[in-house]
PDB file of C-alpha atoms and ligand atoms in Angstrom:
ATOM      1  CA  UNK A   1     124.356  87.846  90.665  1.00  0.00           C
ATOM      2  CA  UNK A   2     126.180  89.602  93.479  1.00  0.00           C
ATOM      3  CA  UNK A   3     124.670  90.308  96.908  1.00  0.00           C
ATOM      4  CA  UNK A   4     124.401  93.956  95.863  1.00  0.00           C
ATOM      5  CA  UNK A   5     122.346  92.880  92.807  1.00  0.00           C
ATOM      6  CA  UNK A   6     120.121  90.727  95.004  1.00  0.00           C
ATOM      7  CA  UNK A   7     119.638  93.589  97.446  1.00  0.00           C
ATOM      8  CA  UNK A   8     118.716  95.991  94.662  1.00  0.00           C
ATOM      9  CA  UNK A   9     116.198  93.497  93.315  1.00  0.00           C
ATOM     10  CA  UNK A  10     114.640  92.976  96.770  1.00  0.00           C
ATOM     11  CA  UNK A  11     114.414  96.725  97.378  1.00  0.00           C
ATOM     12  CA  UNK A  12     112.756  97.154  94.014  1.00  0.00           C
ATOM     13  CA  UNK A  13     110.195  94.475  94.845  1.00  0.00           C
ATOM     14  CA  UNK A  14     109.504  96.093  98.230  1.00  0.00           C
ATOM     15  CA  UNK A  15     108.982  99.437  96.501  1.00  0.00           C
ATOM     16  CA  UNK A  16     106.455  97.862  94.117  1.00  0.00           C
ATOM     17  CA  UNK A  17     104.568  96.189  96.969  1.00  0.00           C
ATOM     18  CA  UNK A  18     104.516  99.484  98.874  1.00  0.00           C
ATOM     19  CA  UNK A  19     103.211 101.336  95.826  1.00  0.00           C
ATOM     20  CA  UNK A  20     100.452  98.777  95.505  1.00  0.00           C
ATOM     21  CA  UNK A  21      99.505  99.052  99.169  1.00  0.00           C
ATOM     22  CA  UNK A  22      99.944 102.816  99.514  1.00  0.00           C
ATOM     23  CA  UNK A  23     102.823 102.425 101.956  1.00  0.00           C
ATOM     24  CA  UNK A  24     106.205 104.124 102.353  1.00  0.00           C
ATOM     25  CA  UNK A  25     109.097 101.761 101.579  1.00  0.00           C
ATOM     26  CA  UNK A  26     111.132 103.519 104.277  1.00  0.00           C
ATOM     27  CA  UNK A  27     108.904 101.727 106.799  1.00  0.00           C
ATOM     28  CA  UNK A  28     110.189  98.312 105.702  1.00  0.00           C
ATOM     29  CA  UNK A  29     113.493  97.075 107.139  1.00  0.00           C
ATOM     30  CA  UNK A  30     115.382  94.253 105.443  1.00  0.00           C
ATOM     31  CA  UNK A  31     116.979  91.740 107.793  1.00  0.00           C
ATOM     32  CA  UNK A  32     119.586  89.639 105.997  1.00  0.00           C
ATOM     33  CA  UNK A  33     119.297  86.148 107.452  1.00  0.00           C
ATOM     34  CA  UNK A  34     122.854  84.832 107.488  1.00  0.00           C
ATOM     35  CA  UNK A  35     122.206  81.478 109.167  1.00  0.00           C
ATOM     36  CA  UNK A  36     123.175  79.535 106.024  1.00  0.00           C
ATOM     37  CA  UNK A  37     126.364  81.423 105.245  1.00  0.00           C
ATOM     38  CA  UNK A  38     129.919  82.018 106.442  1.00  0.00           C
ATOM     39  CA  UNK A  39     131.333  85.033 108.235  1.00  0.00           C
ATOM     40  CA  UNK A  40     132.908  86.089 104.924  1.00  0.00           C
ATOM     41  CA  UNK A  41     129.590  86.087 103.107  1.00  0.00           C
ATOM     42  CA  UNK A  42     127.905  87.962 105.954  1.00  0.00           C
ATOM     43  CA  UNK A  43     130.720  90.516 105.702  1.00  0.00           C
ATOM     44  CA  UNK A  44     130.114  90.812 101.965  1.00  0.00           C
ATOM     45  CA  UNK A  45     126.433  91.484 102.690  1.00  0.00           C
ATOM     46  CA  UNK A  46     127.365  94.345 105.020  1.00  0.00           C
ATOM     47  CA  UNK A  47     129.664  95.758 102.327  1.00  0.00           C
ATOM     48  CA  UNK A  48     126.801  95.535  99.854  1.00  0.00           C
ATOM     49  CA  UNK A  49     124.703  97.774 102.081  1.00  0.00           C
ATOM     50  CA  UNK A  50     122.878  95.408 104.423  1.00  0.00           C
ATOM     51  CA  UNK A  51     122.459  96.958 107.899  1.00  0.00           C
ATOM     52  CA  UNK A  52     120.524  94.294 109.788  1.00  0.00           C
ATOM     53  CA  UNK A  53     121.637  90.697 110.360  1.00  0.00           C
ATOM     54  CA  UNK A  54     119.394  87.841 111.520  1.00  0.00           C
ATOM     55  CA  UNK A  55     120.467  84.527 113.066  1.00  0.00           C
ATOM     56  CA  UNK A  56     118.392  81.670 114.424  1.00  0.00           C
ATOM     57  CA  UNK A  57     120.889  79.614 116.435  1.00  0.00           C
ATOM     58  CA  UNK A  58     122.902  80.623 119.450  1.00  0.00           C
ATOM     59  CA  UNK A  59     126.305  79.592 118.127  1.00  0.00           C
ATOM     60  CA  UNK A  60     125.995  81.292 114.775  1.00  0.00           C
ATOM     61  CA  UNK A  61     124.469  84.303 116.456  1.00  0.00           C
ATOM     62  CA  UNK A  62     127.432  84.747 118.775  1.00  0.00           C
ATOM     63  CA  UNK A  63     129.929  84.138 115.998  1.00  0.00           C
ATOM     64  CA  UNK A  64     128.425  86.836 113.775  1.00  0.00           C
ATOM     65  CA  UNK A  65     128.127  89.250 116.679  1.00  0.00           C
ATOM     66  CA  UNK A  66     131.757  88.796 117.666  1.00  0.00           C
ATOM     67  CA  UNK A  67     132.843  89.522 114.126  1.00  0.00           C
ATOM     68  CA  UNK A  68     130.517  92.431 113.318  1.00  0.00           C
ATOM     69  CA  UNK A  69     129.694  94.079 116.647  1.00  0.00           C
ATOM     70  CA  UNK A  70     129.225  97.785 115.974  1.00  0.00           C
ATOM     71  CA  UNK A  71     128.686  97.289 112.228  1.00  0.00           C
ATOM     72  CA  UNK A  72     125.123  95.977 112.176  1.00  0.00           C
ATOM     73  CA  UNK A  73     121.886  95.748 114.091  1.00  0.00           C
ATOM     74  CA  UNK A  74     121.385  92.182 115.307  1.00  0.00           C
ATOM     75  CA  UNK A  75     118.141  90.210 115.276  1.00  0.00           C
ATOM     76  CA  UNK A  76     117.670  86.848 116.917  1.00  0.00           C
ATOM     77  CA  UNK A  77     114.931  85.107 114.938  1.00  0.00           C
ATOM     78  CA  UNK A  78     115.041  81.511 116.201  1.00  0.00           C
ATOM     79  CA  UNK A  79     113.733  79.611 119.168  1.00  0.00           C
ATOM     80  CA  UNK A  80     115.753  80.563 122.225  1.00  0.00           C
ATOM     81  CA  UNK A  81     116.167  78.300 125.249  1.00  0.00           C
ATOM     82  CA  UNK A  82     115.489  80.355 128.357  1.00  0.00           C
ATOM     83  CA  UNK A  83     118.777  79.429 129.970  1.00  0.00           C
ATOM     84  CA  UNK A  84     120.673  80.629 126.883  1.00  0.00           C
ATOM     85  CA  UNK A  85     119.038  84.045 126.800  1.00  0.00           C
ATOM     86  CA  UNK A  86     121.768  85.559 128.964  1.00  0.00           C
ATOM     87  CA  UNK A  87     124.336  84.855 126.265  1.00  0.00           C
ATOM     88  CA  UNK A  88     122.610  87.186 123.820  1.00  0.00           C
ATOM     89  CA  UNK A  89     121.282  89.934 126.078  1.00  0.00           C
ATOM     90  CA  UNK A  90     123.256  93.121 125.582  1.00  0.00           C
ATOM     91  CA  UNK A  91     124.460  91.831 122.207  1.00  0.00           C
ATOM     92  CA  UNK A  92     121.319  91.252 120.177  1.00  0.00           C
ATOM     93  CA  UNK A  93     119.110  94.282 119.557  1.00  0.00           C
ATOM     94  CA  UNK A  94     115.841  92.486 118.774  1.00  0.00           C
ATOM     95  CA  UNK A  95     114.340  89.129 119.740  1.00  0.00           C
ATOM     96  CA  UNK A  96     111.691  87.892 117.321  1.00  0.00           C
ATOM     97  CA  UNK A  97     110.475  84.725 119.004  1.00  0.00           C
ATOM     98  CA  UNK A  98     109.088  85.441 122.438  1.00  0.00           C
ATOM     99  CA  UNK A  99     106.390  82.823 123.014  1.00  0.00           C
ATOM    100  CA  UNK A 100     106.496  81.816 126.678  1.00  0.00           C
ATOM    101  CA  UNK A 101     106.662  83.275 130.154  1.00  0.00           C
ATOM    102  CA  UNK A 102     109.776  81.330 131.161  1.00  0.00           C
ATOM    103  CA  UNK A 103     111.725  83.266 128.528  1.00  0.00           C
ATOM    104  CA  UNK A 104     110.152  86.572 129.571  1.00  0.00           C
ATOM    105  CA  UNK A 105     111.152  85.849 133.163  1.00  0.00           C
ATOM    106  CA  UNK A 106     114.715  85.140 132.143  1.00  0.00           C
ATOM    107  CA  UNK A 107     114.905  88.344 130.064  1.00  0.00           C
ATOM    108  CA  UNK A 108     113.625  90.251 133.072  1.00  0.00           C
ATOM    109  CA  UNK A 109     116.206  88.693 135.343  1.00  0.00           C
ATOM    110  CA  UNK A 110     119.144  89.285 133.019  1.00  0.00           C
ATOM    111  CA  UNK A 111     118.299  92.682 131.554  1.00  0.00           C
ATOM    112  CA  UNK A 112     120.808  95.337 132.608  1.00  0.00           C
ATOM    113  CA  UNK A 113     119.382  97.985 134.944  1.00  0.00           C
ATOM    114  CA  UNK A 114     117.561 100.770 133.097  1.00  0.00           C
ATOM    115  CA  UNK A 115     117.569  98.994 129.742  1.00  0.00           C
ATOM    116  CA  UNK A 116     114.812  97.397 127.704  1.00  0.00           C
ATOM    117  CA  UNK A 117     114.738  94.188 125.712  1.00  0.00           C
ATOM    118  CA  UNK A 118     112.890  94.667 122.465  1.00  0.00           C
ATOM    119  CA  UNK A 119     110.767  91.661 121.560  1.00  0.00           C
ATOM    120  CA  UNK A 120     108.339  90.440 118.996  1.00  0.00           C
ATOM    121  CA  UNK A 121     105.769  87.960 120.210  1.00  0.00           C
ATOM    122  CA  UNK A 122     105.751  84.991 117.853  1.00  0.00           C
ATOM    123  CA  UNK A 123     102.333  83.889 116.662  1.00  0.00           C
ATOM    124  CA  UNK A 124     101.493  80.665 114.897  1.00  0.00           C
ATOM    125  CA  UNK A 125      98.785  82.179 112.728  1.00  0.00           C
ATOM    126  CA  UNK A 126      98.397  79.166 110.448  1.00  0.00           C
ATOM    127  CA  UNK A 127      98.100  76.710 113.349  1.00  0.00           C
ATOM    128  CA  UNK A 128     100.539  74.248 111.729  1.00  0.00           C
ATOM    129  CA  UNK A 129     101.708  71.832 114.400  1.00  0.00           C
ATOM    130  CA  UNK A 130     105.339  72.066 113.383  1.00  0.00           C
ATOM    131  CA  UNK A 131     105.487  75.812 113.907  1.00  0.00           C
ATOM    132  CA  UNK A 132     106.537  77.653 117.052  1.00  0.00           C
ATOM    133  CA  UNK A 133     104.493  80.479 118.483  1.00  0.00           C
ATOM    134  CA  UNK A 134     101.263  81.208 120.310  1.00  0.00           C
ATOM    135  CA  UNK A 135      97.856  80.644 118.794  1.00  0.00           C
ATOM    136  CA  UNK A 136      95.814  83.685 117.776  1.00  0.00           C
ATOM    137  CA  UNK A 137      93.642  83.184 120.850  1.00  0.00           C
ATOM    138  CA  UNK A 138      96.523  82.935 123.297  1.00  0.00           C
ATOM    139  CA  UNK A 139      98.384  86.002 122.091  1.00  0.00           C
ATOM    140  CA  UNK A 140      96.503  88.879 123.730  1.00  0.00           C
ATOM    141  CA  UNK A 141      96.280  87.235 127.172  1.00  0.00           C
ATOM    142  CA  UNK A 142      99.996  86.439 126.894  1.00  0.00           C
ATOM    143  CA  UNK A 143     100.874  90.033 125.997  1.00  0.00           C
ATOM    144  CA  UNK A 144      98.777  91.321 128.892  1.00  0.00           C
ATOM    145  CA  UNK A 145     100.604  89.002 131.265  1.00  0.00           C
ATOM    146  CA  UNK A 146     103.954  90.474 130.181  1.00  0.00           C
ATOM    147  CA  UNK A 147     103.130  93.619 132.125  1.00  0.00           C
ATOM    148  CA  UNK A 148     104.845  91.907 135.082  1.00  0.00           C
ATOM    149  CA  UNK A 149     108.174  92.062 133.246  1.00  0.00           C
ATOM    150  CA  UNK A 150     108.935  95.755 132.742  1.00  0.00           C
ATOM    151  CA  UNK A 151     112.320  95.031 131.158  1.00  0.00           C
ATOM    152  CA  UNK A 152     110.471  93.800 128.076  1.00  0.00           C
ATOM    153  CA  UNK A 153     109.084  96.016 125.383  1.00  0.00           C
ATOM    154  CA  UNK A 154     106.730  94.230 123.003  1.00  0.00           C
ATOM    155  CA  UNK A 155     107.472  96.165 119.853  1.00  0.00           C
ATOM    156  CA  UNK A 156     105.481  93.920 117.530  1.00  0.00           C
ATOM    157  CA  UNK A 157     104.343  90.512 116.364  1.00  0.00           C
ATOM    158  CA  UNK A 158     106.197  87.924 114.290  1.00  0.00           C
ATOM    159  CA  UNK A 159     105.017  84.969 112.249  1.00  0.00           C
ATOM    160  CA  UNK A 160     106.293  82.390 109.808  1.00  0.00           C
ATOM    161  CA  UNK A 161     103.860  81.514 107.046  1.00  0.00           C
ATOM    162  CA  UNK A 162     103.609  77.902 105.879  1.00  0.00           C
ATOM    163  CA  UNK A 163     105.735  77.172 102.843  1.00  0.00           C
ATOM    164  CA  UNK A 164     103.401  77.189  99.864  1.00  0.00           C
ATOM    165  CA  UNK A 165     104.085  77.036  96.132  1.00  0.00           C
ATOM    166  CA  UNK A 166     101.956  80.070  95.485  1.00  0.00           C
ATOM    167  CA  UNK A 167     102.852  82.885  97.922  1.00  0.00           C
ATOM    168  CA  UNK A 168      99.355  84.319  97.512  1.00  0.00           C
ATOM    169  CA  UNK A 169      98.195  81.461  99.727  1.00  0.00           C
ATOM    170  CA  UNK A 170     100.220  82.967 102.583  1.00  0.00           C
ATOM    171  CA  UNK A 171      98.327  86.252 102.381  1.00  0.00           C
ATOM    172  CA  UNK A 172      95.612  85.348 104.936  1.00  0.00           C
ATOM    173  CA  UNK A 173      98.346  84.489 107.448  1.00  0.00           C
ATOM    174  CA  UNK A 174      99.989  87.892 107.035  1.00  0.00           C
ATOM    175  CA  UNK A 175      96.648  89.652 107.120  1.00  0.00           C
ATOM    176  CA  UNK A 176      95.710  87.747 110.275  1.00  0.00           C
ATOM    177  CA  UNK A 177      98.884  88.911 111.994  1.00  0.00           C
ATOM    178  CA  UNK A 178      98.237  92.514 110.985  1.00  0.00           C
ATOM    179  CA  UNK A 179      94.685  92.390 112.318  1.00  0.00           C
ATOM    180  CA  UNK A 180      95.920  90.955 115.599  1.00  0.00           C
ATOM    181  CA  UNK A 181      98.590  93.671 115.794  1.00  0.00           C
ATOM    182  CA  UNK A 182      95.881  96.303 115.328  1.00  0.00           C
ATOM    183  CA  UNK A 183      93.865  94.739 118.164  1.00  0.00           C
ATOM    184  CA  UNK A 184      96.862  94.796 120.494  1.00  0.00           C
ATOM    185  CA  UNK A 185      97.517  98.441 119.639  1.00  0.00           C
ATOM    186  CA  UNK A 186      93.970  99.338 120.576  1.00  0.00           C
ATOM    187  CA  UNK A 187      94.640  98.085 124.100  1.00  0.00           C
ATOM    188  CA  UNK A 188      97.135 100.948 124.583  1.00  0.00           C
ATOM    189  CA  UNK A 189      99.442  98.925 126.787  1.00  0.00           C
ATOM    190  CA  UNK A 190     102.506 100.902 127.762  1.00  0.00           C
ATOM    191  CA  UNK A 191     104.686  97.769 127.757  1.00  0.00           C
ATOM    192  CA  UNK A 192     103.380  96.711 124.339  1.00  0.00           C
ATOM    193  CA  UNK A 193     103.290  99.527 121.761  1.00  0.00           C
ATOM    194  CA  UNK A 194     103.239  96.719 119.189  1.00  0.00           C
ATOM    195  CA  UNK A 195     103.747  98.795 116.049  1.00  0.00           C
ATOM    196  CA  UNK A 196     105.865  96.335 114.089  1.00  0.00           C
ATOM    197  CA  UNK A 197     105.186  93.253 111.999  1.00  0.00           C
ATOM    198  CA  UNK A 198     108.062  90.825 111.391  1.00  0.00           C
ATOM    199  CA  UNK A 199     106.834  88.706 108.497  1.00  0.00           C
ATOM    200  CA  UNK A 200     107.875  87.644 105.013  1.00  0.00           C
ATOM    201  CA  UNK A 201     110.801  85.503 103.843  1.00  0.00           C
ATOM    202  CA  UNK A 202     112.483  84.881 100.483  1.00  0.00           C
ATOM    203  CA  UNK A 203     109.484  83.266  98.832  1.00  0.00           C
ATOM    204  CA  UNK A 204     106.687  85.453 100.173  1.00  0.00           C
ATOM    205  CA  UNK A 205     108.017  88.844 101.345  1.00  0.00           C
ATOM    206  CA  UNK A 206     106.313  90.772  98.554  1.00  0.00           C
ATOM    207  CA  UNK A 207     102.926  89.580  99.821  1.00  0.00           C
ATOM    208  CA  UNK A 208     103.930  90.263 103.443  1.00  0.00           C
ATOM    209  CA  UNK A 209     104.876  93.851 102.561  1.00  0.00           C
ATOM    210  CA  UNK A 210     101.544  94.370 100.828  1.00  0.00           C
ATOM    211  CA  UNK A 211      99.916  93.220 104.064  1.00  0.00           C
ATOM    212  CA  UNK A 212     101.936  95.578 106.257  1.00  0.00           C
ATOM    213  CA  UNK A 213     105.282  93.930 107.145  1.00  0.00           C
ATOM    214  CA  UNK A 214     107.739  96.391 108.723  1.00  0.00           C
ATOM    215  CA  UNK A 215     110.581  93.857 109.040  1.00  0.00           C
ATOM    216  CA  UNK A 216     111.194  91.202 106.374  1.00  0.00           C
ATOM    217  CA  UNK A 217     113.610  88.353 107.127  1.00  0.00           C
ATOM    218  CA  UNK A 218     115.373  87.328 103.937  1.00  0.00           C
ATOM    219  CA  UNK A 219     118.019  84.644 103.625  1.00  0.00           C
ATOM    220  CA  UNK A 220     118.417  82.520 100.527  1.00  0.00           C
ATOM    221  CA  UNK A 221     117.574  85.033  97.790  1.00  0.00           C
ATOM    222  CA  UNK A 222     119.806  87.684  99.350  1.00  0.00           C
ATOM    223  CA  UNK A 223     122.943  85.978 100.642  1.00  0.00           C
ATOM    224  CA  UNK A 224     122.440  82.501  99.152  1.00  0.00           C
ATOM    225  CA  UNK A 225     123.058  79.165 100.850  1.00  0.00           C
ATOM    226  CA  UNK A 226     126.495  77.644 101.350  1.00  0.00           C
TER     227      UNK A 226
HETATM  228  C1  PLP B   1     115.714  80.949 107.842  1.00  0.00           C
HETATM  229  C2  PLP B   1     114.713  81.922 108.295  1.00  0.00           C
HETATM  230  C3  PLP B   1     114.318  82.989 107.470  1.00  0.00           C
HETATM  231  C4  PLP B   1     114.859  83.202 106.066  1.00  0.00           C
HETATM  232  O1  PLP B   1     114.543  82.174 105.200  1.00  0.00           O
HETATM  233  P1  PLP B   1     114.656  82.313 103.599  1.00  0.00           P
HETATM  234  O2  PLP B   1     113.508  81.526 103.090  1.00  0.00           O
HETATM  235  O3  PLP B   1     115.969  81.763 103.226  1.00  0.00           O
HETATM  236  O4  PLP B   1     114.530  83.751 103.261  1.00  0.00           O
HETATM  237  C5  PLP B   1     113.394  83.872 107.966  1.00  0.00           C
HETATM  238  N1  PLP B   1     112.869  83.741 109.200  1.00  0.00           N
HETATM  239  C6  PLP B   1     113.213  82.739 110.026  1.00  0.00           C
HETATM  240  C7  PLP B   1     112.601  82.658 111.376  1.00  0.00           C
HETATM  241  C8  PLP B   1     114.147  81.795 109.603  1.00  0.00           C
HETATM  242  O5  PLP B   1     114.491  80.794 110.435  1.00  0.00           O
END
């Protein structure tokens, strides 16, 4: 199987999930998570038609950006140390893991004049101790408190579902994130339009799309592991 074959298969699955849910597949963006693979493989993914790249560690993120700046939209999907944020600002287009004020403060401080930093607030819907993100209860107060940092635009919410054998078991997590997103939208906060849902990985993206994902983050079944 080539990356192009994998991509076609993933798009087909997304189409089926959208049909089932009465959604438009054009509203779902595929982020190819290239954290496990070389520059060459990431390049092959771009050739195969991938337009969005996702990285979860600073070093790999910078390496891929240096190589492919101008050829892809870049998503930072991992935990980011506040003092490292400056290294990615102006390079990465989306940050998926905003979960604390110290990071918001740093984004505010480092954001170039007149620009915005597009963030997802990361939510630990399942409450697993090992997972990053805010609890369901903490999320709305946190988003309200981000009003003080006008450089940030909260474009949506992000979650990682627990790894389960049967992806159906992840459905309540995805549904929970969607319901929370809808609640945030009702607040009509100008700094938090919160239209997007970043959820779904290789093993569970079809369920996430049925539940409303607008960005899916797919690594192993798209670009493999090296
Ligand atoms: C690694 C990673 C992914 C992709 O994982 P796969 O299971 O290989 O698709 C998605 N999101 C985050 C935050 C990751 O760290």
